[in-house]
mmCIF file of C-alpha atoms in Angstrom:
data_model
loop_
_atom_site.group_PDB
_atom_site.id
_atom_site.type_symbol
_atom_site.label_atom_id
_atom_site.label_comp_id
_atom_site.label_asym_id
_atom_site.label_seq_id
_atom_site.Cartn_x
_atom_site.Cartn_y
_atom_site.Cartn_z
ATOM 1 C CA MET D 9 109.311 97.141 88.180
ATOM 2 C CA SER D 10 110.463 94.195 90.245
ATOM 3 C CA ASN D 11 108.872 92.995 93.448
ATOM 4 C CA ALA D 12 112.028 94.067 95.274
ATOM 5 C CA ASP D 13 110.953 97.671 94.719
ATOM 6 C CA TYR D 14 108.499 97.256 97.590
ATOM 7 C CA TYR D 15 111.000 96.056 100.153
ATOM 8 C CA GLY D 16 112.407 99.379 101.225
ATOM 9 C CA ASN D 17 108.983 100.449 102.427
ATOM 10 C CA ILE D 18 107.470 97.278 103.856
ATOM 11 C CA GLY D 19 110.641 95.709 105.205
ATOM 12 C CA ASP D 20 109.679 96.555 108.792
ATOM 13 C CA MET D 21 106.279 94.928 108.386
ATOM 14 C CA ARG D 22 106.950 91.352 109.380
ATOM 15 C CA ARG D 23 103.578 89.829 108.454
ATOM 16 C CA PHE D 24 100.480 91.037 106.681
ATOM 17 C CA ASP D 25 97.602 89.694 104.637
ATOM 18 C CA ILE D 26 98.243 88.910 100.974
ATOM 19 C CA ILE D 27 95.333 88.711 98.526
ATOM 20 C CA CYS D 28 95.470 86.393 95.529
ATOM 21 C CA PRO D 29 92.521 86.699 93.109
ATOM 22 C CA CYS D 30 91.722 83.694 90.922
ATOM 23 C CA HIS D 31 89.050 82.378 88.569
ATOM 24 C CA PHE D 32 85.734 81.727 90.324
ATOM 25 C CA GLY D 33 85.402 78.099 91.362
ATOM 26 C CA LEU D 34 89.148 77.490 91.552
ATOM 27 C CA GLU D 35 89.712 78.843 95.045
ATOM 28 C CA ALA D 36 90.433 75.366 96.451
ATOM 29 C CA VAL D 37 93.175 74.748 93.879
ATOM 30 C CA LEU D 38 94.865 78.077 94.664
ATOM 31 C CA LYS D 39 94.473 77.477 98.389
ATOM 32 C CA ARG D 40 96.310 74.173 98.059
ATOM 33 C CA GLU D 41 99.104 75.851 96.105
ATOM 34 C CA ILE D 42 99.572 78.490 98.794
ATOM 35 C CA GLN D 43 99.624 75.894 101.549
ATOM 36 C CA GLU D 44 102.235 73.885 99.627
ATOM 37 C CA LEU D 45 104.412 77.026 99.665
ATOM 38 C CA GLY D 46 104.181 76.873 103.462
ATOM 39 C CA TYR D 47 101.806 79.746 104.240
ATOM 40 C CA ASP D 48 98.757 79.907 106.506
ATOM 41 C CA ILE D 49 95.425 80.688 104.881
ATOM 42 C CA ALA D 50 93.591 83.603 106.493
ATOM 43 C CA ARG D 51 90.336 83.071 104.627
ATOM 44 C CA THR D 52 88.867 82.034 101.299
ATOM 45 C CA GLU D 53 86.290 84.141 99.481
ATOM 46 C CA ASP D 54 84.614 84.004 96.087
ATOM 47 C CA GLY D 55 87.327 84.533 93.515
ATOM 48 C CA ARG D 56 90.239 85.040 95.898
ATOM 49 C CA VAL D 57 92.326 83.514 98.665
ATOM 50 C CA ILE D 58 93.926 85.554 101.439
ATOM 51 C CA PHE D 59 96.941 84.284 103.345
ATOM 52 C CA HIS D 60 99.406 85.524 105.944
ATOM 53 C CA GLY D 61 102.920 86.316 104.733
ATOM 54 C CA ASP D 62 105.934 88.614 104.765
ATOM 55 C CA PRO D 63 107.782 90.467 101.983
ATOM 56 C CA ASP D 64 109.433 87.214 100.874
ATOM 57 C CA ALA D 65 105.993 85.647 100.542
ATOM 58 C CA VAL D 66 104.981 88.369 98.087
ATOM 59 C CA VAL D 67 107.874 87.462 95.805
ATOM 60 C CA ARG D 68 107.419 83.702 96.184
ATOM 61 C CA ALA D 69 103.703 83.982 95.411
ATOM 62 C CA ASN D 70 104.400 85.978 92.248
ATOM 63 C CA ILE D 71 107.059 83.540 91.080
ATOM 64 C CA TYR D 72 105.575 80.169 92.040
ATOM 65 C CA LEU D 73 101.773 80.349 92.020
ATOM 66 C CA ARG D 74 100.347 78.841 88.837
ATOM 67 C CA THR D 75 96.644 79.534 89.335
ATOM 68 C CA ALA D 76 96.567 83.052 90.827
ATOM 69 C CA GLU D 77 95.802 86.110 88.706
ATOM 70 C CA ARG D 78 97.903 88.537 90.732
ATOM 71 C CA VAL D 79 99.318 89.192 94.207
ATOM 72 C CA LEU D 80 98.093 92.136 96.275
ATOM 73 C CA ILE D 81 99.164 93.422 99.678
ATOM 74 C CA ASP D 82 96.061 94.014 101.791
ATOM 75 C CA CYS D 83 96.581 97.615 102.939
ATOM 76 C CA ALA D 84 93.210 98.168 104.602
ATOM 77 C CA GLU D 85 89.614 97.003 104.894
ATOM 78 C CA PHE D 86 86.722 99.100 106.166
ATOM 79 C CA ALA D 87 83.057 99.890 105.582
ATOM 80 C CA ALA D 88 82.114 102.911 103.453
ATOM 81 C CA TYR D 89 78.599 104.016 102.558
ATOM 82 C CA THR D 90 79.514 107.533 101.425
ATOM 83 C CA PHE D 91 82.417 109.146 99.589
ATOM 84 C CA ASP D 92 83.333 110.971 102.805
ATOM 85 C CA GLU D 93 83.712 107.632 104.590
ATOM 86 C CA LEU D 94 85.736 106.282 101.672
ATOM 87 C CA PHE D 95 88.005 109.334 101.769
ATOM 88 C CA GLU D 96 88.595 109.108 105.515
ATOM 89 C CA GLY D 97 89.181 105.357 105.371
ATOM 90 C CA ILE D 98 91.812 105.712 102.659
ATOM 91 C CA LYS D 99 93.421 108.715 104.339
ATOM 92 C CA ALA D 100 93.822 106.709 107.554
ATOM 93 C CA VAL D 101 96.041 104.124 105.840
ATOM 94 C CA GLU D 102 99.753 104.499 106.652
ATOM 95 C CA TRP D 103 100.722 104.890 103.004
ATOM 96 C CA GLU D 104 104.275 105.896 103.879
ATOM 97 C CA ALA D 105 104.848 102.249 104.843
ATOM 98 C CA TYR D 106 104.356 101.345 101.187
ATOM 99 C CA ILE D 107 105.027 104.398 99.025
ATOM 100 C CA PRO D 108 108.227 106.486 99.134
ATOM 101 C CA ARG D 109 108.403 110.219 98.616
ATOM 102 C CA ASN D 110 108.999 109.942 94.860
ATOM 103 C CA GLY D 111 106.783 106.920 94.229
ATOM 104 C CA ARG D 112 104.290 106.981 91.355
ATOM 105 C CA PHE D 113 100.918 105.921 92.739
ATOM 106 C CA TRP D 114 97.467 105.692 91.234
ATOM 107 C CA VAL D 115 94.319 103.568 91.344
ATOM 108 C CA ARG D 116 94.746 101.021 88.582
ATOM 109 C CA LYS D 117 91.244 99.612 88.983
ATOM 110 C CA ALA D 118 88.151 100.119 91.123
ATOM 111 C CA SER D 119 85.216 97.738 91.186
ATOM 112 C CA SER D 120 81.963 97.773 93.120
ATOM 113 C CA VAL D 121 79.306 95.101 93.699
ATOM 114 C CA ASN D 122 76.021 95.606 95.538
ATOM 115 C CA SER D 123 77.290 98.800 97.173
ATOM 116 C CA LYS D 124 76.097 102.371 97.551
ATOM 117 C CA LEU D 125 79.323 103.630 95.979
ATOM 118 C CA PHE D 126 79.229 102.297 92.453
ATOM 119 C CA SER D 127 81.035 104.715 90.115
ATOM 120 C CA PRO D 128 84.565 103.383 89.403
ATOM 121 C CA ARG D 129 85.764 106.743 88.104
ATOM 122 C CA ASP D 130 84.577 108.616 91.202
ATOM 123 C CA ILE D 131 85.996 105.947 93.494
ATOM 124 C CA GLN D 132 89.377 106.218 91.782
ATOM 125 C CA ALA D 133 89.395 110.001 92.081
ATOM 126 C CA ILE D 134 88.446 110.001 95.782
ATOM 127 C CA VAL D 135 91.034 107.352 96.647
ATOM 128 C CA LYS D 136 93.833 109.171 94.843
ATOM 129 C CA LYS D 137 92.900 112.448 96.527
ATOM 130 C CA ALA D 138 92.890 110.802 99.968
ATOM 131 C CA MET D 139 96.272 109.172 99.339
ATOM 132 C CA VAL D 140 97.765 112.508 98.297
ATOM 133 C CA ASP D 141 96.262 114.213 101.354
ATOM 134 C CA HIS D 142 97.800 111.652 103.714
ATOM 135 C CA LEU D 143 101.232 111.543 102.072
ATOM 136 C CA SER D 144 101.375 115.346 101.838
ATOM 137 C CA GLY D 145 101.125 115.530 105.595
ATOM 138 C CA VAL D 146 103.737 112.831 106.113
ATOM 139 C CA TYR D 147 106.333 114.098 103.633
ATOM 140 C CA GLY D 148 105.575 117.803 104.066
ATOM 141 C CA ILE D 149 105.069 118.455 100.350
ATOM 142 C CA THR D 150 102.105 119.495 98.218
ATOM 143 C CA HIS D 151 103.489 118.416 94.853
ATOM 144 C CA PHE D 152 104.635 114.886 94.113
ATOM 145 C CA GLU D 153 107.118 114.362 91.296
ATOM 146 C CA GLU D 154 106.067 110.692 91.005
ATOM 147 C CA ASP D 155 109.210 109.889 89.030
ATOM 148 C CA GLY D 156 110.151 106.808 91.051
ATOM 149 C CA ASP D 157 108.910 103.227 91.104
ATOM 150 C CA GLU D 158 105.264 102.461 90.448
ATOM 151 C CA TYR D 159 102.788 101.609 93.204
ATOM 152 C CA PRO D 160 99.393 100.853 91.636
ATOM 153 C CA VAL D 161 96.422 100.339 93.925
ATOM 154 C CA ARG D 162 93.266 98.304 93.374
ATOM 155 C CA ILE D 163 89.989 98.999 95.177
ATOM 156 C CA PHE D 164 87.297 96.373 95.666
ATOM 157 C CA ILE D 165 83.941 97.298 97.216
ATOM 158 C CA ASN D 166 81.556 94.454 97.948
ATOM 159 C CA LYS D 167 78.362 95.129 99.891
ATOM 160 C CA ASP D 168 79.863 98.430 101.123
ATOM 161 C CA HIS D 169 83.001 96.683 102.419
ATOM 162 C CA VAL D 170 86.144 98.261 100.984
ATOM 163 C CA THR D 171 89.326 96.285 100.377
ATOM 164 C CA VAL D 172 92.459 98.236 99.444
ATOM 165 C CA GLY D 173 95.150 96.231 97.684
ATOM 166 C CA LEU D 174 98.642 97.291 96.598
ATOM 167 C CA ASP D 175 99.344 95.513 93.304
ATOM 168 C CA THR D 176 102.778 93.834 93.258
ATOM 169 C CA THR D 177 102.293 91.921 90.018
ATOM 170 C CA GLY D 178 101.865 94.299 87.088
ATOM 171 C CA ALA D 179 100.573 92.336 84.103
ATOM 172 C CA SER D 180 98.364 89.416 85.130
ATOM 173 C CA LEU D 181 100.181 86.288 86.281
ATOM 174 C CA HIS D 182 98.649 84.271 83.461
ATOM 175 C CA LYS D 183 101.244 85.974 81.251
ATOM 176 C CA ARG D 184 104.177 83.656 81.831
ATOM 177 C CA GLY D 185 106.506 85.262 79.323
ATOM 178 C CA TYR D 186 106.723 82.294 76.945
ATOM 179 C CA ARG D 187 104.030 83.571 74.582
ATOM 180 C CA PRO D 188 104.828 87.065 73.259
ATOM 181 C CA GLU D 189 101.961 86.821 70.767
ATOM 182 C CA SER D 190 98.502 85.355 71.238
ATOM 183 C CA THR D 191 96.431 83.158 68.954
ATOM 184 C CA GLU D 192 92.682 83.435 68.497
ATOM 185 C CA ALA D 193 90.724 82.734 71.714
ATOM 186 C CA PRO D 194 93.521 81.057 73.715
ATOM 187 C CA ILE D 195 92.799 79.684 77.169
ATOM 188 C CA ALA D 196 94.446 81.648 79.978
ATOM 189 C CA GLU D 197 97.589 79.940 81.221
ATOM 190 C CA ASN D 198 96.580 80.053 84.889
ATOM 191 C CA LEU D 199 93.180 78.568 84.051
ATOM 192 C CA ALA D 200 94.824 75.791 82.038
ATOM 193 C CA ALA D 201 97.160 75.039 84.942
ATOM 194 C CA ALA D 202 94.239 74.871 87.367
ATOM 195 C CA LEU D 203 92.293 72.494 85.117
ATOM 196 C CA ILE D 204 95.320 70.217 84.856
ATOM 197 C CA MET D 205 95.601 70.215 88.648
ATOM 198 C CA LEU D 206 91.984 69.059 88.849
ATOM 199 C CA THR D 207 92.729 65.960 86.752
ATOM 200 C CA PRO D 208 94.478 62.728 87.825
ATOM 201 C CA TRP D 209 97.469 63.604 85.619
ATOM 202 C CA LYS D 210 100.917 63.286 87.192
ATOM 203 C CA ARG D 211 104.343 64.144 85.834
ATOM 204 C CA ASP D 212 105.170 60.470 85.145
ATOM 205 C CA ARG D 213 102.096 60.075 82.926
ATOM 206 C CA ILE D 214 101.585 60.933 79.275
ATOM 207 C CA LEU D 215 99.389 63.949 78.601
ATOM 208 C CA VAL D 216 97.473 64.026 75.310
ATOM 209 C CA ASP D 217 95.606 67.112 74.115
ATOM 210 C CA PRO D 218 93.841 66.124 70.856
ATOM 211 C CA PHE D 219 92.362 69.609 70.443
ATOM 212 C CA CYS D 220 95.653 71.393 71.006
ATOM 213 C CA GLY D 221 95.451 74.918 69.608
ATOM 214 C CA SER D 222 98.171 77.173 70.955
ATOM 215 C CA GLY D 223 99.597 74.420 73.151
ATOM 216 C CA THR D 224 98.730 75.906 76.516
ATOM 217 C CA PHE D 225 97.835 72.628 78.241
ATOM 218 C CA PRO D 226 100.971 70.731 77.113
ATOM 219 C CA ILE D 227 103.209 73.705 77.924
ATOM 220 C CA GLU D 228 101.756 74.165 81.412
ATOM 221 C CA ALA D 229 101.980 70.420 82.075
ATOM 222 C CA ALA D 230 105.595 70.377 80.882
ATOM 223 C CA MET D 231 106.434 73.250 83.223
ATOM 224 C CA MET D 232 104.871 71.362 86.127
ATOM 225 C CA ALA D 233 106.767 68.178 85.237
ATOM 226 C CA ALA D 234 110.031 70.115 85.062
ATOM 227 C CA ASP D 235 109.351 72.035 88.309
ATOM 228 C CA MET D 236 109.669 75.256 86.320
ATOM 229 C CA ALA D 237 108.302 78.257 88.209
ATOM 230 C CA PRO D 238 105.705 80.012 86.016
ATOM 231 C CA GLY D 239 106.914 83.501 86.927
ATOM 232 C CA MET D 240 110.628 82.899 86.602
ATOM 233 C CA HIS D 241 111.031 84.246 83.076
ATOM 234 C CA ARG D 242 108.497 87.067 82.959
ATOM 235 C CA SER D 243 108.490 90.763 83.713
ATOM 236 C CA PHE D 244 106.533 92.270 86.592
ATOM 237 C CA GLN D 245 105.821 95.643 84.984
#
């Protein structure tokens, strides 16, 4: 699935919030990357940066960000203390703006921290049911073929605050596409890129990695020096 698959549904939405999760402690590095792409930061939270953007921003973030883990469209945020409140909050989302009649949609991941709703499996089931209920009313059908493009959803609940994100990335962005096989205990590519960005190294300087294992640091530095977009040669499925 390419990021362009989302355009037919969100093309009329000029601007929205885009969520970019990252490794904890590296929010400032990711924030700087996003600002260098020309986008306004909405807010920074532990382990993620949220910025304002349009459909083009979704694609550019997926292609150019070196330190993000993935790119999510912020579909909704609300408080939920019970499964009924979760159901109604999800049902109220205008899912037709994102998911077409034949779209395949499911909850790829649900996580909960310090919240009354804590069972990922139950959260996933309730969210899927609410999405089906809403889209059934919009499209006038009770059975969805789900034979079209994929629209995975991620649910984050932190202190009873629900964030609903539409995943545009697929496999994590640390998978650049240049390493089809992994060695033992390799460092994640996006983490390596972030650590390089925290050093004084510049493209006109020599970079030496005396403990080079799978070559992640030299490869990421070489890509930076060559202005090679990290997502240019990877799949987004």
